[in-house]
Amino acid sequence: MPPLNADRAVLIAAREVLLKDPRATMAAVAEEAGMGVAGLYRRYANKQALLRAVAADNYRRFIAFAEAALSDTDDPWHAFTGFLSQVLDDGLPRLTLALRGEVVLDQGLHDLDRLAVHTTNRLLRAARGSGILRADVTRADITVLLEQIARLDVGDDVRSAGLRRRYLALVCDGLRAEAASRRLPGPPPHEGELIGRWTGDPSSA
């Protein structure tokens, strides 16, 4: 396996550090990345710039998983549930929760958010079109479900990951069209509530 380039190594280190402590210092990230603080500041002018880079990487990974699922046309249900498993196993919802209220969205992140929304909606349309996904499930529902499962932490990484997969499997059974004996009560979260994942303000527009 070729060695990681410095920027990739920094992003991986930052993910690990920020998942444990979103308010960790640049020095803590530099130490995890095995580099000097000055070297980190040469790449990122301040912590907010680093947080935005980590958030952007989180979005890009999410979009890549969704696009890969869209390319799997043989088994739409396997593609859809596989996408959910990849997103959860990769820690993307956990990082979103960790960064809540810490990162200030810039235009680049707003653009990535729109692309993530568009790609996920395409995946949901494909799953609905195949007749396997219940018709009243929205992208917002999926987002909230993944974040709720991602919160599960029993203090052991391996055990926590196993429990998250267990509850994702239970949730996926409830997402099947054949499980929809009645419509879901109430509306799904609105966009302001979803943006609030980042800002910490559920009234955000």
PDB file of N, CA and C in Angstrom, residues 21-80:
ATOM      1  N   ASP A  21     -13.136  14.428  20.540  1.00  0.00           N
ATOM      2  CA  ASP A  21     -13.270  15.748  21.165  1.00  0.00           C
ATOM      3  C   ASP A  21     -13.337  16.816  20.076  1.00  0.00           C
ATOM      4  N   PRO A  22     -14.547  17.266  19.714  1.00  0.00           N
ATOM      5  CA  PRO A  22     -14.690  18.265  18.654  1.00  0.00           C
ATOM      6  C   PRO A  22     -13.977  19.582  18.956  1.00  0.00           C
ATOM      7  N   ARG A  23     -13.668  19.822  20.228  1.00  0.00           N
ATOM      8  CA  ARG A  23     -12.992  21.067  20.599  1.00  0.00           C
ATOM      9  C   ARG A  23     -11.489  20.875  20.790  1.00  0.00           C
ATOM     10  N   ALA A  24     -10.982  19.763  20.295  1.00  0.00           N
ATOM     11  CA  ALA A  24      -9.548  19.491  20.402  1.00  0.00           C
ATOM     12  C   ALA A  24      -8.745  20.582  19.693  1.00  0.00           C
ATOM     13  N   THR A  25      -7.538  20.779  20.145  1.00  0.00           N
ATOM     14  CA  THR A  25      -6.683  21.827  19.593  1.00  0.00           C
ATOM     15  C   THR A  25      -5.994  21.373  18.310  1.00  0.00           C
ATOM     16  N   MET A  26      -5.470  22.340  17.588  1.00  0.00           N
ATOM     17  CA  MET A  26      -4.667  22.034  16.406  1.00  0.00           C
ATOM     18  C   MET A  26      -3.445  21.213  16.806  1.00  0.00           C
ATOM     19  N   ALA A  27      -2.912  21.472  17.992  1.00  0.00           N
ATOM     20  CA  ALA A  27      -1.747  20.721  18.464  1.00  0.00           C
ATOM     21  C   ALA A  27      -2.079  19.242  18.616  1.00  0.00           C
ATOM     22  N   ALA A  28      -3.295  18.944  19.093  1.00  0.00           N
ATOM     23  CA  ALA A  28      -3.705  17.545  19.258  1.00  0.00           C
ATOM     24  C   ALA A  28      -3.807  16.852  17.904  1.00  0.00           C
ATOM     25  N   VAL A  29      -4.324  17.553  16.910  1.00  0.00           N
ATOM     26  CA  VAL A  29      -4.424  16.982  15.565  1.00  0.00           C
ATOM     27  C   VAL A  29      -3.031  16.770  14.981  1.00  0.00           C
ATOM     28  N   ALA A  30      -2.157  17.753  15.159  1.00  0.00           N
ATOM     29  CA  ALA A  30      -0.791  17.637  14.642  1.00  0.00           C
ATOM     30  C   ALA A  30      -0.081  16.438  15.263  1.00  0.00           C
ATOM     31  N   GLU A  31      -0.261  16.251  16.559  1.00  0.00           N
ATOM     32  CA  GLU A  31       0.377  15.116  17.239  1.00  0.00           C
ATOM     33  C   GLU A  31      -0.136  13.795  16.683  1.00  0.00           C
ATOM     34  N   GLU A  32      -1.458  13.692  16.477  1.00  0.00           N
ATOM     35  CA  GLU A  32      -2.043  12.464  15.926  1.00  0.00           C
ATOM     36  C   GLU A  32      -1.534  12.206  14.510  1.00  0.00           C
ATOM     37  N   ALA A  33      -1.314  13.288  13.754  1.00  0.00           N
ATOM     38  CA  ALA A  33      -0.844  13.162  12.372  1.00  0.00           C
ATOM     39  C   ALA A  33       0.656  12.940  12.284  1.00  0.00           C
ATOM     40  N   GLY A  34       1.356  13.059  13.420  1.00  0.00           N
ATOM     41  CA  GLY A  34       2.799  12.861  13.430  1.00  0.00           C
ATOM     42  C   GLY A  34       3.561  13.984  12.762  1.00  0.00           C
ATOM     43  N   MET A  35       3.077  15.206  12.952  1.00  0.00           N
ATOM     44  CA  MET A  35       3.739  16.350  12.345  1.00  0.00           C
ATOM     45  C   MET A  35       3.781  17.495  13.347  1.00  0.00           C
ATOM     46  N   GLY A  36       4.549  18.513  13.047  1.00  0.00           N
ATOM     47  CA  GLY A  36       4.635  19.670  13.914  1.00  0.00           C
ATOM     48  C   GLY A  36       3.429  20.580  13.748  1.00  0.00           C
ATOM     49  N   VAL A  37       3.152  21.365  14.780  1.00  0.00           N
ATOM     50  CA  VAL A  37       2.020  22.290  14.722  1.00  0.00           C
ATOM     51  C   VAL A  37       2.218  23.305  13.602  1.00  0.00           C
ATOM     52  N   ALA A  38       3.456  23.764  13.423  1.00  0.00           N
ATOM     53  CA  ALA A  38       3.729  24.742  12.366  1.00  0.00           C
ATOM     54  C   ALA A  38       3.399  24.166  10.994  1.00  0.00           C
ATOM     55  N   GLY A  39       3.709  22.884  10.795  1.00  0.00           N
ATOM     56  CA  GLY A  39       3.399  22.235   9.526  1.00  0.00           C
ATOM     57  C   GLY A  39       1.903  22.160   9.280  1.00  0.00           C
ATOM     58  N   LEU A  40       1.146  21.926  10.353  1.00  0.00           N
ATOM     59  CA  LEU A  40      -0.311  21.877  10.219  1.00  0.00           C
ATOM     60  C   LEU A  40      -0.860  23.253   9.855  1.00  0.00           C
ATOM     61  N   TYR A  41      -0.321  24.289  10.488  1.00  0.00           N
ATOM     62  CA  TYR A  41      -0.791  25.645  10.192  1.00  0.00           C
ATOM     63  C   TYR A  41      -0.399  26.092   8.785  1.00  0.00           C
ATOM     64  N   ARG A  42       0.647  25.507   8.228  1.00  0.00           N
ATOM     65  CA  ARG A  42       0.988  25.843   6.842  1.00  0.00           C
ATOM     66  C   ARG A  42      -0.069  25.308   5.885  1.00  0.00           C
ATOM     67  N   ARG A  43      -0.727  24.222   6.270  1.00  0.00           N
ATOM     68  CA  ARG A  43      -1.775  23.644   5.427  1.00  0.00           C
ATOM     69  C   ARG A  43      -3.141  24.264   5.705  1.00  0.00           C
ATOM     70  N   TYR A  44      -3.392  24.579   6.972  1.00  0.00           N
ATOM     71  CA  TYR A  44      -4.688  25.129   7.372  1.00  0.00           C
ATOM     72  C   TYR A  44      -4.441  26.341   8.258  1.00  0.00           C
ATOM     73  N   ALA A  45      -4.918  27.489   7.813  1.00  0.00           N
ATOM     74  CA  ALA A  45      -4.591  28.744   8.491  1.00  0.00           C
ATOM     75  C   ALA A  45      -5.084  28.789   9.928  1.00  0.00           C
ATOM     76  N   ASN A  46      -6.172  28.079  10.211  1.00  0.00           N
ATOM     77  CA  ASN A  46      -6.735  28.069  11.557  1.00  0.00           C
ATOM     78  C   ASN A  46      -7.596  26.823  11.717  1.00  0.00           C
ATOM     79  N   LYS A  47      -8.128  26.638  12.902  1.00  0.00           N
ATOM     80  CA  LYS A  47      -8.903  25.427  13.155  1.00  0.00           C
ATOM     81  C   LYS A  47     -10.171  25.387  12.308  1.00  0.00           C
ATOM     82  N   GLN A  48     -10.787  26.541  12.071  1.00  0.00           N
ATOM     83  CA  GLN A  48     -12.009  26.550  11.273  1.00  0.00           C
ATOM     84  C   GLN A  48     -11.735  26.049   9.858  1.00  0.00           C
ATOM     85  N   ALA A  49     -10.584  26.416   9.301  1.00  0.00           N
ATOM     86  CA  ALA A  49     -10.220  25.926   7.969  1.00  0.00           C
ATOM     87  C   ALA A  49     -10.051  24.411   7.985  1.00  0.00           C
ATOM     88  N   LEU A  50      -9.465  23.886   9.052  1.00  0.00           N
ATOM     89  CA  LEU A  50      -9.305  22.435   9.175  1.00  0.00           C
ATOM     90  C   LEU A  50     -10.664  21.754   9.320  1.00  0.00           C
ATOM     91  N   LEU A  51     -11.536  22.319  10.145  1.00  0.00           N
ATOM     92  CA  LEU A  51     -12.868  21.739  10.328  1.00  0.00           C
ATOM     93  C   LEU A  51     -13.634  21.699   9.009  1.00  0.00           C
ATOM     94  N   ARG A  52     -13.513  22.752   8.225  1.00  0.00           N
ATOM     95  CA  ARG A  52     -14.202  22.772   6.935  1.00  0.00           C
ATOM     96  C   ARG A  52     -13.647  21.703   6.003  1.00  0.00           C
ATOM     97  N   ALA A  53     -12.337  21.510   6.043  1.00  0.00           N
ATOM     98  CA  ALA A  53     -11.731  20.470   5.203  1.00  0.00           C
ATOM     99  C   ALA A  53     -12.214  19.086   5.622  1.00  0.00           C
ATOM    100  N   VAL A  54     -12.324  18.862   6.922  1.00  0.00           N
ATOM    101  CA  VAL A  54     -12.813  17.575   7.427  1.00  0.00           C
ATOM    102  C   VAL A  54     -14.276  17.379   7.037  1.00  0.00           C
ATOM    103  N   ALA A  55     -15.081  18.429   7.182  1.00  0.00           N
ATOM    104  CA  ALA A  55     -16.493  18.340   6.808  1.00  0.00           C
ATOM    105  C   ALA A  55     -16.647  18.086   5.312  1.00  0.00           C
ATOM    106  N   ALA A  56     -15.830  18.752   4.498  1.00  0.00           N
ATOM    107  CA  ALA A  56     -15.890  18.549   3.048  1.00  0.00           C
ATOM    108  C   ALA A  56     -15.528  17.110   2.695  1.00  0.00           C
ATOM    109  N   ASP A  57     -14.515  16.576   3.353  1.00  0.00           N
ATOM    110  CA  ASP A  57     -14.126  15.184   3.121  1.00  0.00           C
ATOM    111  C   ASP A  57     -15.264  14.245   3.516  1.00  0.00           C
ATOM    112  N   ASN A  58     -15.956  14.555   4.600  1.00  0.00           N
ATOM    113  CA  ASN A  58     -17.093  13.750   5.044  1.00  0.00           C
ATOM    114  C   ASN A  58     -18.183  13.728   3.970  1.00  0.00           C
ATOM    115  N   TYR A  59     -18.478  14.892   3.418  1.00  0.00           N
ATOM    116  CA  TYR A  59     -19.476  14.974   2.348  1.00  0.00           C
ATOM    117  C   TYR A  59     -19.042  14.159   1.134  1.00  0.00           C
ATOM    118  N   ARG A  60     -17.777  14.306   0.737  1.00  0.00           N
ATOM    119  CA  ARG A  60     -17.307  13.618  -0.474  1.00  0.00           C
ATOM    120  C   ARG A  60     -17.359  12.107  -0.308  1.00  0.00           C
ATOM    121  N   ARG A  61     -17.044  11.615   0.865  1.00  0.00           N
ATOM    122  CA  ARG A  61     -17.120  10.179   1.112  1.00  0.00           C
ATOM    123  C   ARG A  61     -18.574   9.709   1.026  1.00  0.00           C
ATOM    124  N   PHE A  62     -19.471  10.479   1.611  1.00  0.00           N
ATOM    125  CA  PHE A  62     -20.895  10.157   1.558  1.00  0.00           C
ATOM    126  C   PHE A  62     -21.378  10.097   0.110  1.00  0.00           C
ATOM    127  N   ILE A  63     -21.031  11.103  -0.669  1.00  0.00           N
ATOM    128  CA  ILE A  63     -21.455  11.169  -2.070  1.00  0.00           C
ATOM    129  C   ILE A  63     -20.888   9.989  -2.861  1.00  0.00           C
ATOM    130  N   ALA A  64     -19.640   9.637  -2.593  1.00  0.00           N
ATOM    131  CA  ALA A  64     -19.017   8.504  -3.293  1.00  0.00           C
ATOM    132  C   ALA A  64     -19.755   7.201  -2.992  1.00  0.00           C
ATOM    133  N   PHE A  65     -20.148   6.996  -1.735  1.00  0.00           N
ATOM    134  CA  PHE A  65     -20.906   5.792  -1.381  1.00  0.00           C
ATOM    135  C   PHE A  65     -22.256   5.770  -2.105  1.00  0.00           C
ATOM    136  N   ALA A  66     -22.919   6.929  -2.165  1.00  0.00           N
ATOM    137  CA  ALA A  66     -24.224   7.001  -2.829  1.00  0.00           C
ATOM    138  C   ALA A  66     -24.090   6.739  -4.327  1.00  0.00           C
ATOM    139  N   GLU A  67     -23.064   7.302  -4.947  1.00  0.00           N
ATOM    140  CA  GLU A  67     -22.870   7.097  -6.385  1.00  0.00           C
ATOM    141  C   GLU A  67     -22.543   5.639  -6.691  1.00  0.00           C
ATOM    142  N   ALA A  68     -21.772   5.000  -5.811  1.00  0.00           N
ATOM    143  CA  ALA A  68     -21.464   3.582  -6.006  1.00  0.00           C
ATOM    144  C   ALA A  68     -22.738   2.745  -5.919  1.00  0.00           C
ATOM    145  N   ALA A  69     -23.617   3.098  -4.985  1.00  0.00           N
ATOM    146  CA  ALA A  69     -24.883   2.370  -4.849  1.00  0.00           C
ATOM    147  C   ALA A  69     -25.757   2.567  -6.084  1.00  0.00           C
ATOM    148  N   LEU A  70     -25.752   3.767  -6.639  1.00  0.00           N
ATOM    149  CA  LEU A  70     -26.546   4.036  -7.840  1.00  0.00           C
ATOM    150  C   LEU A  70     -26.072   3.210  -9.032  1.00  0.00           C
ATOM    151  N   SER A  71     -24.790   2.894  -9.048  1.00  0.00           N
ATOM    152  CA  SER A  71     -24.250   2.125 -10.175  1.00  0.00           C
ATOM    153  C   SER A  71     -24.598   0.643 -10.084  1.00  0.00           C
ATOM    154  N   ASP A  72     -25.082   0.204  -8.912  1.00  0.00           N
ATOM    155  CA  ASP A  72     -25.464  -1.199  -8.723  1.00  0.00           C
ATOM    156  C   ASP A  72     -26.948  -1.350  -9.049  1.00  0.00           C
ATOM    157  N   THR A  73     -27.235  -1.722 -10.278  1.00  0.00           N
ATOM    158  CA  THR A  73     -28.631  -1.822 -10.721  1.00  0.00           C
ATOM    159  C   THR A  73     -29.172  -3.248 -10.643  1.00  0.00           C
ATOM    160  N   ASP A  74     -28.338  -4.208 -10.266  1.00  0.00           N
ATOM    161  CA  ASP A  74     -28.779  -5.603 -10.233  1.00  0.00           C
ATOM    162  C   ASP A  74     -29.725  -5.883  -9.067  1.00  0.00           C
ATOM    163  N   ASP A  75     -29.436  -5.288  -7.913  1.00  0.00           N
ATOM    164  CA  ASP A  75     -30.231  -5.548  -6.712  1.00  0.00           C
ATOM    165  C   ASP A  75     -30.422  -4.230  -5.972  1.00  0.00           C
ATOM    166  N   PRO A  76     -31.492  -3.490  -6.276  1.00  0.00           N
ATOM    167  CA  PRO A  76     -31.692  -2.161  -5.679  1.00  0.00           C
ATOM    168  C   PRO A  76     -31.728  -2.172  -4.152  1.00  0.00           C
ATOM    169  N   TRP A  77     -32.324  -3.197  -3.558  1.00  0.00           N
ATOM    170  CA  TRP A  77     -32.394  -3.233  -2.096  1.00  0.00           C
ATOM    171  C   TRP A  77     -31.014  -3.442  -1.489  1.00  0.00           C
ATOM    172  N   HIS A  78     -30.244  -4.347  -2.065  1.00  0.00           N
ATOM    173  CA  HIS A  78     -28.882  -4.577  -1.586  1.00  0.00           C
ATOM    174  C   HIS A  78     -28.045  -3.313  -1.754  1.00  0.00           C
ATOM    175  N   ALA A  79     -28.225  -2.614  -2.872  1.00  0.00           N
ATOM    176  CA  ALA A  79     -27.477  -1.379  -3.107  1.00  0.00           C
ATOM    177  C   ALA A  79     -27.848  -0.322  -2.071  1.00  0.00           C
ATOM    178  N   PHE A  80     -29.137  -0.191  -1.793  1.00  0.00           N
ATOM    179  CA  PHE A  80     -29.606   0.827  -0.852  1.00  0.00           C
ATOM    180  C   PHE A  80     -29.142   0.523   0.571  1.00  0.00           C
TER     181      PHE A  80
END
